[in-house]
CSV table of C-alpha atoms and ligand atoms in Angstrom, one decimal:
chain,number,residue,atom,x,y,z
A,177,UNK,CA,-82.5,44.0,-133.5
A,178,UNK,CA,-84.7,41.1,-134.2
A,179,UNK,CA,-83.6,39.6,-137.5
A,180,UNK,CA,-86.4,38.5,-139.9
A,181,UNK,CA,-86.7,34.9,-141.1
A,182,UNK,CA,-86.4,35.9,-144.7
A,183,UNK,CA,-83.1,37.5,-144.3
A,184,UNK,CA,-81.9,34.5,-142.2
A,185,UNK,CA,-82.2,32.4,-145.3
A,186,UNK,CA,-80.6,35.1,-147.4
A,187,UNK,CA,-77.7,35.2,-145.0
A,188,UNK,CA,-77.3,31.4,-145.3
A,189,UNK,CA,-77.5,31.5,-149.1
A,190,UNK,CA,-74.9,34.2,-149.1
A,191,UNK,CA,-72.6,32.0,-147.1
A,192,UNK,CA,-73.1,29.1,-149.5
A,193,UNK,CA,-72.3,31.5,-152.4
A,194,UNK,CA,-69.1,32.7,-150.9
A,195,UNK,CA,-67.9,29.2,-150.1
A,196,UNK,CA,-68.8,28.1,-153.6
A,197,UNK,CA,-66.9,31.0,-155.2
A,198,UNK,CA,-63.9,29.9,-153.1
A,199,UNK,CA,-64.1,26.5,-154.7
A,200,UNK,CA,-65.8,24.5,-151.9
A,201,UNK,CA,-68.9,22.3,-151.8
A,202,UNK,CA,-71.5,24.0,-149.7
A,203,UNK,CA,-75.2,23.3,-149.0
A,204,UNK,CA,-78.0,24.2,-146.7
A,205,UNK,CA,-78.4,21.2,-144.4
A,206,UNK,CA,-80.6,19.3,-141.9
A,207,UNK,CA,-83.6,20.9,-140.2
A,208,UNK,CA,-83.9,24.0,-142.5
A,209,UNK,CA,-84.1,21.8,-145.6
A,210,UNK,CA,-86.7,19.5,-143.9
A,211,UNK,CA,-88.8,22.5,-142.7
A,212,UNK,CA,-88.7,24.4,-146.0
A,213,UNK,CA,-89.8,21.3,-147.9
A,214,UNK,CA,-92.7,20.9,-145.5
A,215,UNK,CA,-93.6,24.6,-146.0
A,216,UNK,CA,-92.7,25.4,-142.4
A,217,UNK,CA,-90.6,28.3,-141.2
A,218,UNK,CA,-87.2,27.0,-140.4
A,219,UNK,CA,-86.1,27.8,-136.9
A,220,UNK,CA,-82.5,28.5,-138.0
A,221,UNK,CA,-80.3,27.7,-141.0
A,222,UNK,CA,-77.3,25.4,-141.0
A,223,UNK,CA,-74.7,25.3,-143.8
A,224,UNK,CA,-72.6,22.1,-144.4
A,225,UNK,CA,-69.4,22.3,-146.4
A,226,UNK,CA,-66.2,20.5,-147.3
A,227,UNK,CA,-64.2,23.6,-146.3
A,228,UNK,CA,-62.2,23.0,-143.1
A,229,UNK,CA,-63.0,25.2,-140.1
A,230,UNK,CA,-59.8,27.2,-140.6
A,231,UNK,CA,-60.8,28.0,-144.1
A,232,UNK,CA,-64.3,29.0,-143.1
A,233,UNK,CA,-62.8,31.4,-140.5
A,234,UNK,CA,-60.6,33.0,-143.1
A,235,UNK,CA,-63.5,33.5,-145.5
A,236,UNK,CA,-65.7,35.2,-142.9
A,237,UNK,CA,-64.4,37.9,-140.7
A,238,UNK,CA,-67.3,37.9,-138.4
A,239,UNK,CA,-67.1,34.3,-137.2
A,240,UNK,CA,-66.0,32.2,-134.3
A,241,UNK,CA,-65.4,28.6,-133.5
A,242,UNK,CA,-68.2,27.0,-131.5
A,243,UNK,CA,-66.6,23.6,-131.7
A,244,UNK,CA,-63.4,23.7,-133.6
A,245,UNK,CA,-62.6,20.0,-133.2
A,246,UNK,CA,-66.2,19.1,-134.3
A,247,UNK,CA,-65.8,21.4,-137.3
A,248,UNK,CA,-68.4,24.0,-136.5
A,249,UNK,CA,-67.9,27.7,-137.0
A,250,UNK,CA,-70.6,30.3,-136.2
A,251,UNK,CA,-70.7,32.9,-139.0
A,252,UNK,CA,-72.6,36.2,-138.5
A,253,UNK,CA,-74.3,37.7,-141.6
A,254,UNK,CA,-76.7,40.6,-141.2
A,255,UNK,CA,-77.1,39.9,-137.5
A,256,UNK,CA,-77.9,36.2,-138.2
A,257,UNK,CA,-75.7,33.6,-136.5
A,258,UNK,CA,-75.4,30.7,-139.0
A,259,UNK,CA,-73.7,27.4,-138.1
A,260,UNK,CA,-71.3,26.4,-140.8
A,261,UNK,CA,-70.2,22.8,-140.2
A,262,UNK,CA,-67.5,20.8,-142.1
A,263,UNK,CA,-68.9,17.5,-143.4
A,264,UNK,CA,-68.1,15.1,-140.7
A,265,UNK,CA,-68.3,11.4,-140.0
A,266,UNK,CA,-69.3,11.3,-136.3
A,267,UNK,CA,-72.3,12.6,-134.6
A,268,UNK,CA,-72.2,10.3,-131.6
A,269,UNK,CA,-72.1,11.7,-128.1
A,270,UNK,CA,-70.5,9.9,-125.2
A,271,UNK,CA,-70.4,12.2,-122.2
A,272,UNK,CA,-73.8,13.5,-123.2
A,273,UNK,CA,-72.7,16.7,-124.8
A,274,UNK,CA,-70.2,16.6,-127.5
A,275,UNK,CA,-68.8,14.0,-129.9
A,276,UNK,CA,-65.5,12.7,-128.6
A,277,UNK,CA,-63.8,13.0,-132.0
A,278,UNK,CA,-64.7,13.7,-135.6
A,279,UNK,CA,-63.3,13.0,-138.9
A,280,UNK,CA,-63.9,15.2,-141.8
A,281,UNK,CA,-65.5,13.6,-144.8
A,282,UNK,CA,-67.8,14.3,-147.9
A,283,UNK,CA,-71.4,15.2,-148.1
A,284,UNK,CA,-72.6,11.6,-148.6
A,285,UNK,CA,-70.9,10.3,-145.5
A,286,UNK,CA,-72.0,13.3,-143.5
A,287,UNK,CA,-75.6,12.6,-144.5
A,288,UNK,CA,-75.3,9.0,-143.4
A,289,UNK,CA,-74.2,10.0,-139.9
A,290,UNK,CA,-77.2,12.3,-139.3
A,291,UNK,CA,-80.0,10.8,-137.2
A,292,UNK,CA,-83.1,10.6,-139.3
A,293,UNK,CA,-83.7,10.5,-143.0
A,294,UNK,CA,-85.8,13.7,-142.9
A,295,UNK,CA,-82.8,15.4,-141.2
A,296,UNK,CA,-80.3,14.1,-143.7
A,297,UNK,CA,-81.2,16.3,-146.7
A,298,UNK,CA,-79.1,19.0,-148.3
A,299,UNK,CA,-80.3,21.8,-150.5
A,300,UNK,CA,-78.3,23.7,-153.1
A,301,UNK,CA,-79.9,27.2,-153.1
A,302,UNK,CA,-77.9,28.2,-156.1
A,303,UNK,CA,-79.6,25.7,-158.4
A,304,UNK,CA,-83.3,25.1,-159.1
A,305,UNK,CA,-85.0,21.7,-158.9
A,306,UNK,CA,-86.4,20.8,-162.3
A,307,UNK,CA,-89.7,19.7,-160.9
A,308,UNK,CA,-90.5,21.9,-158.0
A,309,UNK,CA,-88.6,25.1,-159.0
A,310,UNK,CA,-87.3,25.2,-155.4
A,311,UNK,CA,-83.7,24.6,-154.3
A,312,UNK,CA,-82.1,21.5,-155.8
A,313,UNK,CA,-82.3,18.8,-153.2
A,314,UNK,CA,-79.4,16.4,-152.6
A,315,UNK,CA,-80.8,13.2,-151.0
A,316,UNK,CA,-78.4,10.4,-150.1
A,317,UNK,CA,-80.7,8.8,-147.5
A,318,UNK,CA,-84.2,8.7,-148.9
A,319,UNK,CA,-85.3,11.6,-146.8
A,320,UNK,CA,-87.6,13.1,-149.5
A,321,UNK,CA,-89.7,9.9,-149.7
A,322,UNK,CA,-90.0,9.8,-145.9
A,323,UNK,CA,-91.1,13.5,-145.8
A,324,UNK,CA,-93.8,12.5,-148.3
A,325,UNK,CA,-94.8,9.4,-146.3
A,326,UNK,CA,-94.6,11.5,-143.1
A,327,UNK,CA,-92.2,9.1,-141.4
A,328,UNK,CA,-89.4,9.6,-138.8
A,329,UNK,CA,-87.0,6.8,-139.8
A,330,UNK,CA,-83.5,6.3,-138.5
A,331,UNK,CA,-80.7,6.4,-141.1
A,332,UNK,CA,-79.1,3.0,-141.3
A,333,UNK,CA,-79.6,0.4,-138.6
A,334,UNK,CA,-81.9,2.0,-135.9
A,335,UNK,CA,-80.6,-0.1,-133.0
A,336,UNK,CA,-77.0,0.9,-133.8
A,337,UNK,CA,-77.9,4.5,-134.3
A,338,UNK,CA,-79.7,4.7,-131.0
A,339,UNK,CA,-76.8,2.9,-129.2
A,340,UNK,CA,-74.5,5.7,-130.5
A,341,UNK,CA,-76.6,8.3,-129.0
A,342,UNK,CA,-79.6,7.4,-126.9
A,343,UNK,CA,-80.9,10.9,-126.9
A,344,UNK,CA,-81.9,10.3,-130.5
A,345,UNK,CA,-84.8,8.3,-129.1
A,346,UNK,CA,-86.2,11.5,-127.7
A,347,UNK,CA,-85.4,13.4,-130.8
A,348,UNK,CA,-87.5,10.9,-132.8
A,349,UNK,CA,-90.4,11.7,-130.5
A,350,UNK,CA,-89.9,15.4,-130.7
A,351,UNK,CA,-89.9,15.4,-134.5
A,352,UNK,CA,-92.8,13.0,-134.7
A,353,UNK,CA,-94.9,15.2,-132.4
A,354,UNK,CA,-93.9,18.5,-133.9
A,355,UNK,CA,-94.5,17.4,-137.5
A,356,UNK,CA,-97.3,15.0,-136.7
A,357,UNK,CA,-95.4,12.2,-138.4
A,358,UNK,CA,-95.4,8.5,-137.6
A,359,UNK,CA,-92.3,6.8,-136.3
A,360,UNK,CA,-91.4,4.1,-138.8
A,361,UNK,CA,-91.9,0.6,-137.6
A,362,UNK,CA,-88.3,-0.6,-137.2
A,363,UNK,CA,-87.2,2.7,-135.8
A,364,UNK,CA,-90.0,2.5,-133.1
A,365,UNK,CA,-89.3,-1.1,-132.5
A,366,UNK,CA,-85.6,-0.3,-131.8
A,367,UNK,CA,-86.6,2.3,-129.2
A,368,UNK,CA,-88.7,0.2,-126.8
A,369,UNK,CA,-85.9,-2.2,-125.8
A,370,UNK,CA,-83.4,0.6,-125.6
A,371,UNK,CA,-85.6,2.9,-123.6
A,372,UNK,CA,-84.0,2.0,-120.3
A,373,UNK,CA,-80.6,3.2,-121.6
A,374,UNK,CA,-81.9,6.7,-121.9
A,375,UNK,CA,-80.8,7.0,-118.2
A,376,UNK,CA,-77.2,7.1,-119.4
A,377,UNK,CA,-77.8,10.4,-121.1
A,378,UNK,CA,-77.3,13.6,-119.1
A,379,UNK,CA,-80.5,14.8,-117.3
A,380,UNK,CA,-79.8,18.2,-118.8
A,381,UNK,CA,-80.1,17.0,-122.4
A,382,UNK,CA,-83.2,15.0,-121.5
A,383,UNK,CA,-84.8,18.0,-119.8
A,384,UNK,CA,-84.0,20.2,-122.8
A,385,UNK,CA,-85.7,17.8,-125.2
A,386,UNK,CA,-88.8,17.5,-122.9
A,387,UNK,CA,-88.9,21.3,-122.7
A,388,UNK,CA,-88.9,21.6,-126.5
A,389,UNK,CA,-91.6,18.9,-126.7
A,390,UNK,CA,-93.9,20.4,-124.1
A,391,UNK,CA,-93.6,23.9,-125.6
A,392,UNK,CA,-93.9,22.7,-129.2
A,393,UNK,CA,-96.9,22.2,-131.5
A,394,UNK,CA,-98.3,19.0,-130.1
A,395,UNK,CA,-97.2,18.4,-126.5
A,396,UNK,CA,-99.9,15.7,-125.9
A,397,UNK,CA,-98.7,13.8,-128.9
A,398,UNK,CA,-95.2,13.9,-127.5
A,399,UNK,CA,-96.4,12.6,-124.2
A,400,UNK,CA,-98.3,9.8,-126.0
A,401,UNK,CA,-95.2,8.7,-127.9
A,402,UNK,CA,-93.0,8.9,-124.8
A,403,UNK,CA,-95.4,6.5,-123.2
A,404,UNK,CA,-96.0,4.2,-126.2
A,405,UNK,CA,-92.3,3.8,-126.6
A,406,UNK,CA,-91.9,3.1,-122.8
A,407,UNK,CA,-89.6,6.1,-122.5
A,408,UNK,CA,-91.6,7.7,-119.7
A,409,UNK,CA,-90.0,5.7,-116.9
A,410,UNK,CA,-86.4,6.8,-117.9
A,411,UNK,CA,-87.5,10.3,-118.7
A,412,UNK,CA,-89.3,10.9,-115.4
A,413,UNK,CA,-87.6,8.4,-113.1
A,414,UNK,CA,-90.8,6.8,-112.2
A,415,UNK,CA,-92.8,3.6,-113.2
A,416,UNK,CA,-94.2,3.3,-116.7
A,417,UNK,CA,-97.9,4.3,-116.8
A,418,UNK,CA,-100.6,3.9,-119.3
A,419,UNK,CA,-102.5,7.1,-119.1
A,420,UNK,CA,-104.1,9.5,-121.5
A,421,UNK,CA,-102.5,13.0,-121.6
A,422,UNK,CA,-105.9,14.6,-121.8
A,423,UNK,CA,-105.1,17.7,-119.7
A,424,UNK,CA,-102.0,18.4,-121.8
A,425,UNK,CA,-104.1,17.9,-124.9
A,426,UNK,CA,-106.7,20.5,-123.8
A,427,UNK,CA,-104.0,23.0,-122.6
A,428,UNK,CA,-103.9,26.2,-124.5
A,429,UNK,CA,-100.9,27.0,-126.7
A,430,UNK,CA,-100.3,30.0,-124.5
A,431,UNK,CA,-99.2,27.7,-121.6
A,432,UNK,CA,-95.6,28.0,-120.6
A,433,UNK,CA,-93.2,25.1,-119.9
A,434,UNK,CA,-94.0,24.9,-116.1
A,435,UNK,CA,-97.7,24.9,-116.8
A,436,UNK,CA,-97.4,22.1,-119.4
A,437,UNK,CA,-95.3,20.2,-116.9
A,438,UNK,CA,-98.1,20.6,-114.3
A,439,UNK,CA,-100.7,19.4,-116.8
A,440,UNK,CA,-98.6,16.4,-117.7
A,441,UNK,CA,-98.1,15.7,-114.0
A,442,UNK,CA,-101.8,15.8,-113.3
A,443,UNK,CA,-102.5,13.5,-116.3
A,444,UNK,CA,-100.0,10.9,-114.9
A,445,UNK,CA,-100.7,11.3,-111.2
A,446,UNK,CA,-104.4,12.1,-111.1
A,447,UNK,CA,-105.9,10.9,-114.4
A,448,UNK,CA,-109.1,12.5,-115.7
A,449,UNK,CA,-109.0,15.3,-113.1
A,450,UNK,CA,-111.7,17.3,-111.3
A,451,UNK,CA,-110.4,20.3,-109.5
A,452,UNK,CA,-111.0,18.4,-106.3
A,453,UNK,CA,-108.8,15.5,-107.3
A,454,UNK,CA,-106.1,17.8,-108.5
A,455,UNK,CA,-106.2,19.7,-105.2
A,456,UNK,CA,-105.9,16.5,-103.3
A,457,UNK,CA,-102.8,15.6,-105.3
A,458,UNK,CA,-101.2,19.0,-104.7
A,459,UNK,CA,-101.9,18.8,-101.0
A,460,UNK,CA,-100.7,15.3,-100.4
A,461,UNK,CA,-98.4,14.0,-103.1
A,462,UNK,CA,-96.9,16.9,-105.1
A,463,UNK,CA,-94.2,17.4,-102.6
A,464,UNK,CA,-92.8,14.0,-103.6
A,465,UNK,CA,-93.4,14.2,-107.3
A,466,UNK,CA,-92.2,17.8,-108.0
A,467,UNK,CA,-88.6,17.2,-106.6
A,468,UNK,CA,-88.5,13.9,-108.6
A,469,UNK,CA,-89.3,15.6,-111.8
A,470,UNK,CA,-87.0,18.5,-111.0
A,471,UNK,CA,-84.1,16.0,-110.7
A,472,UNK,CA,-85.2,13.8,-113.7
A,473,UNK,CA,-85.5,16.8,-116.0
A,474,UNK,CA,-82.8,19.0,-114.5
A,475,UNK,CA,-85.3,21.8,-114.1
A,476,UNK,CA,-84.0,25.3,-113.5
A,477,UNK,CA,-85.0,27.0,-110.3
A,478,UNK,CA,-87.3,29.2,-112.2
A,479,UNK,CA,-89.1,26.3,-113.9
A,480,UNK,CA,-89.4,24.4,-110.6
A,481,UNK,CA,-90.8,27.5,-108.9
A,482,UNK,CA,-93.1,28.1,-111.8
A,483,UNK,CA,-94.4,24.5,-111.5
A,484,UNK,CA,-94.9,24.9,-107.8
A,485,UNK,CA,-96.6,28.2,-108.2
A,486,UNK,CA,-99.3,26.9,-110.7
A,487,UNK,CA,-99.9,23.8,-108.6
A,488,UNK,CA,-100.3,25.9,-105.4
A,489,UNK,CA,-102.6,28.4,-107.1
A,490,UNK,CA,-104.6,25.5,-108.4
A,491,UNK,CA,-105.1,24.3,-104.9
A,492,UNK,CA,-106.2,27.8,-103.8
A,493,UNK,CA,-108.6,28.0,-106.7
A,494,UNK,CA,-110.3,25.0,-105.3
A,495,UNK,CA,-111.3,27.1,-102.3
A,496,UNK,CA,-112.6,30.0,-104.6
A,497,UNK,CA,-116.3,29.6,-103.6
A,498,UNK,CA,-115.4,30.2,-99.9
A,499,UNK,CA,-113.1,33.1,-100.5
A,500,UNK,CA,-114.0,36.7,-99.7
A,501,UNK,CA,-113.6,39.5,-102.2
A,502,UNK,CA,-110.2,40.6,-100.9
A,503,UNK,CA,-108.9,37.1,-101.0
A,504,UNK,CA,-110.1,36.6,-104.5
A,505,UNK,CA,-108.5,39.8,-105.6
A,506,UNK,CA,-105.2,38.8,-104.0
A,507,UNK,CA,-105.4,35.6,-106.0
A,508,UNK,CA,-106.2,37.3,-109.2
A,509,UNK,CA,-103.2,39.6,-108.7
A,510,UNK,CA,-100.7,36.8,-108.5
A,511,UNK,CA,-98.2,36.6,-111.3
A,512,UNK,CA,-98.8,32.9,-112.1
A,513,UNK,CA,-102.6,33.3,-112.0
A,514,UNK,CA,-103.0,33.6,-115.8
A,515,UNK,CA,-101.1,30.3,-116.3
A,516,UNK,CA,-103.1,28.7,-113.5
A,517,UNK,CA,-106.3,29.6,-115.3
A,518,UNK,CA,-105.1,27.9,-118.5
A,519,UNK,CA,-104.5,24.8,-116.4
A,520,UNK,CA,-107.9,25.0,-114.8
A,521,UNK,CA,-109.6,25.3,-118.1
A,522,UNK,CA,-107.7,22.1,-119.3
A,523,UNK,CA,-109.0,19.9,-116.5
A,524,UNK,CA,-111.5,17.2,-117.3
A,525,UNK,CA,-114.1,19.3,-115.5
A,526,UNK,CA,-113.8,22.9,-116.6
A,527,UNK,CA,-116.9,24.1,-114.8
A,528,UNK,CA,-114.9,25.7,-111.9
A,529,UNK,CA,-112.7,27.5,-114.4
A,530,UNK,CA,-115.7,28.9,-116.1
A,531,UNK,CA,-117.3,30.0,-112.8
A,532,UNK,CA,-114.1,31.7,-111.7
A,533,UNK,CA,-113.7,33.4,-115.0
A,534,UNK,CA,-117.2,34.8,-114.8
A,535,UNK,CA,-116.9,35.9,-111.2
A,536,UNK,CA,-113.5,37.5,-111.7
A,537,UNK,CA,-114.6,39.8,-114.5
A,538,UNK,CA,-116.2,42.4,-112.3
A,539,UNK,CA,-113.3,42.2,-109.8
A,540,UNK,CA,-110.7,42.8,-112.5
A,541,UNK,CA,-112.7,45.7,-113.8
A,542,UNK,CA,-112.5,47.3,-110.3
A,543,UNK,CA,-108.8,46.6,-110.2
A,544,UNK,CA,-107.3,43.7,-108.3
A,545,UNK,CA,-104.1,45.4,-107.2
A,546,UNK,CA,-104.7,49.1,-106.5
A,547,UNK,CA,-101.8,51.0,-104.9
A,548,UNK,CA,-102.3,50.9,-101.1
A,549,UNK,CA,-104.0,54.0,-99.6
A,550,UNK,CA,-101.7,53.8,-96.5
A,551,UNK,CA,-98.2,52.4,-95.9
A,552,UNK,CA,-95.9,51.4,-93.1
A,553,UNK,CA,-94.9,55.0,-92.8
A,554,UNK,CA,-98.4,56.0,-91.8
A,555,UNK,CA,-98.2,53.4,-89.0
A,556,UNK,CA,-94.9,54.8,-87.8
A,557,UNK,CA,-96.5,58.3,-87.8
A,558,UNK,CA,-99.2,56.9,-85.6
A,559,UNK,CA,-96.5,55.8,-83.1
A,560,UNK,CA,-96.5,52.1,-83.9
A,561,UNK,CA,-93.2,50.2,-84.0
A,562,UNK,CA,-92.5,47.8,-86.8
A,563,UNK,CA,-93.4,44.2,-85.7
A,564,UNK,CA,-95.8,41.4,-86.4
A,565,UNK,CA,-98.9,43.6,-85.6
A,566,UNK,CA,-97.6,46.0,-88.2
A,567,UNK,CA,-97.9,43.6,-91.1
A,568,UNK,CA,-101.3,42.3,-89.9
A,569,UNK,CA,-102.7,45.9,-89.7
A,570,UNK,CA,-101.5,46.7,-93.2
A,571,UNK,CA,-103.1,43.5,-94.5
A,572,UNK,CA,-106.4,44.3,-92.8
A,573,UNK,CA,-106.5,47.9,-94.1
A,574,UNK,CA,-105.6,46.6,-97.6
A,575,UNK,CA,-108.3,44.0,-97.4
A,576,UNK,CA,-110.8,46.7,-96.5
A,577,UNK,CA,-109.6,48.7,-99.5
A,578,UNK,CA,-109.9,45.7,-101.8
A,579,UNK,CA,-113.4,45.2,-100.6
A,580,UNK,CA,-114.4,48.8,-101.0
A,581,UNK,CA,-115.0,49.3,-97.2
A,582,UNK,CA,-112.4,52.1,-97.3
A,583,UNK,CA,-112.0,54.2,-100.4
A,584,UNK,CA,-110.0,57.2,-99.5
A,585,UNK,CA,-106.8,57.9,-97.7
A,586,UNK,CA,-108.7,59.6,-94.8
A,587,UNK,CA,-110.9,56.6,-94.4
A,588,UNK,CA,-107.8,54.3,-94.4
A,589,UNK,CA,-106.1,56.5,-91.7
A,590,UNK,CA,-109.3,56.4,-89.7
A,591,UNK,CA,-109.4,52.6,-90.0
A,592,UNK,CA,-105.8,52.4,-88.7
A,593,UNK,CA,-106.6,54.6,-85.8
A,594,UNK,CA,-109.5,52.5,-84.9
A,595,UNK,CA,-107.6,49.2,-85.2
A,596,UNK,CA,-104.3,50.2,-83.7
A,597,UNK,CA,-103.9,48.6,-80.3
A,598,UNK,CA,-103.5,51.2,-77.6
A,599,UNK,CA,-100.1,50.9,-75.9
B,785,ATP,P1,-84.8,22.0,-135.0
B,785,ATP,O1,-85.7,22.6,-136.0
B,785,ATP,O2,-85.5,21.5,-133.8
B,785,ATP,O3,-83.6,22.8,-134.7
B,785,ATP,P2,-83.0,20.3,-136.4
B,785,ATP,O4,-83.3,19.2,-137.4
B,785,ATP,O5,-82.4,21.6,-137.0
B,785,ATP,O6,-84.4,20.6,-135.7
B,785,ATP,P3,-80.8,20.3,-134.6
B,785,ATP,O7,-80.7,19.7,-133.3
B,785,ATP,O8,-80.7,21.8,-134.8
B,785,ATP,O9,-82.1,19.8,-135.3
B,785,ATP,O10,-79.6,19.6,-135.5
B,785,ATP,C1,-79.4,20.0,-136.9
B,785,ATP,C2,-79.1,18.8,-137.7
B,785,ATP,O11,-78.0,18.1,-137.2
B,785,ATP,C3,-80.2,17.7,-137.7
B,785,ATP,O12,-81.2,18.0,-138.7
B,785,ATP,C4,-79.5,16.4,-137.9
B,785,ATP,O13,-79.2,16.3,-139.3
B,785,ATP,C5,-78.2,16.7,-137.2
B,785,ATP,N1,-78.1,16.2,-135.8
B,785,ATP,C6,-78.4,16.9,-134.7
B,785,ATP,N2,-78.3,16.2,-133.6
B,785,ATP,C7,-77.9,14.9,-134.0
B,785,ATP,C8,-77.7,13.7,-133.3
B,785,ATP,N3,-77.8,13.6,-132.0
B,785,ATP,N4,-77.3,12.6,-134.1
B,785,ATP,C9,-77.3,12.7,-135.4
B,785,ATP,N5,-77.5,13.8,-136.1
B,785,ATP,C10,-77.8,14.9,-135.4
B,786,MG,MG1,-81.8,23.3,-135.9
């Protein structure tokens, strides 16, 4: 069952009500308050409370600890998992995953330990705000003013806050890009000199942030901030570069993470790219850069393969004008072709993409991957033993089929007969 957004909020409000009825303080907290105030659909809802984790578990049967010592209980209401966190005074990470210890505290101190003012808001869904008629907002950190001013501002001293958890530097970029906010001056100024320390953070957390950025609303803006703040060198394990993320900017929102990575890679490594320049990069330098990015971003095998696939298909697309019909059809039938076309259309010179699109239309209408008219079994029936010739023959007859030179099974068998070497 896919739960609807509306009921996710209702589930969270329900949890707040039950906690309140039991005598605790409980609010909606963090990202969901920020997004609701911006008129955006919250990704998920978090509840913050002064009830201790044990008490939360007792109140909600369908719940489990996700970080008992950090005060987080996952509560399921109507199929929605809602994180219920006890107000805490530490958010810092040392090993790169979890705070080493937490102390439970009150709402105000909890807010002050959050990362950015826009993330430090609470909402009381059981009371109305006199002015807006929405939830009553509890703002200890000036988050509402910064939402108005469209600013990502660290809570407290930015330098100290980044030193507690260097990943916050990337979180600042992610929120700025996603919301199209500025990063407040002192906050941005604190990032540049600390950028080199990002390398202390686990590559997995860095990669996760980058994935969120590149698959978010404004990936090119994220790339721009990363570069402006000199984070690119620590993020990608390569020298800082001043380049424009133009391919990434033109890339369709349908692009998946590996395709966005490929676009960003082309922007950094090739610059304003023609298909020819991009192909040259794929042929000569990608084999060095792809493994570097894989390590830097802790890419999964799937993402690494996806990245390689679009780059390799891009290089093949460069040869499109010389390809025969069968070769074109084989290309069009590849799983990563759709994503590759998105990348081609985003290149500085999109003329080849337009030409390929136009010329593929008729081929697609004919069918680019019809079921083969003959198979290996037919070859065996003809007395041929499986071996290298075997595969070649099947490729040849399938090419003939794709090009319309053989159209029936009888013709295909005839083709095999003609082309089978006599023993
Ligand atoms: P998203 O919509 O991307 O989930 P979010 O604001 O909900 O954004 P989360 O990572 O889900 O971000 O974290 C929830 C809240 O927890 C944040 O809004 C913030 O208040 C707090 N938080 C999360 N990570 C940190 C951190 N590293 N340091 C300080 N506070 C944090
Ligand atoms: Mg969240």
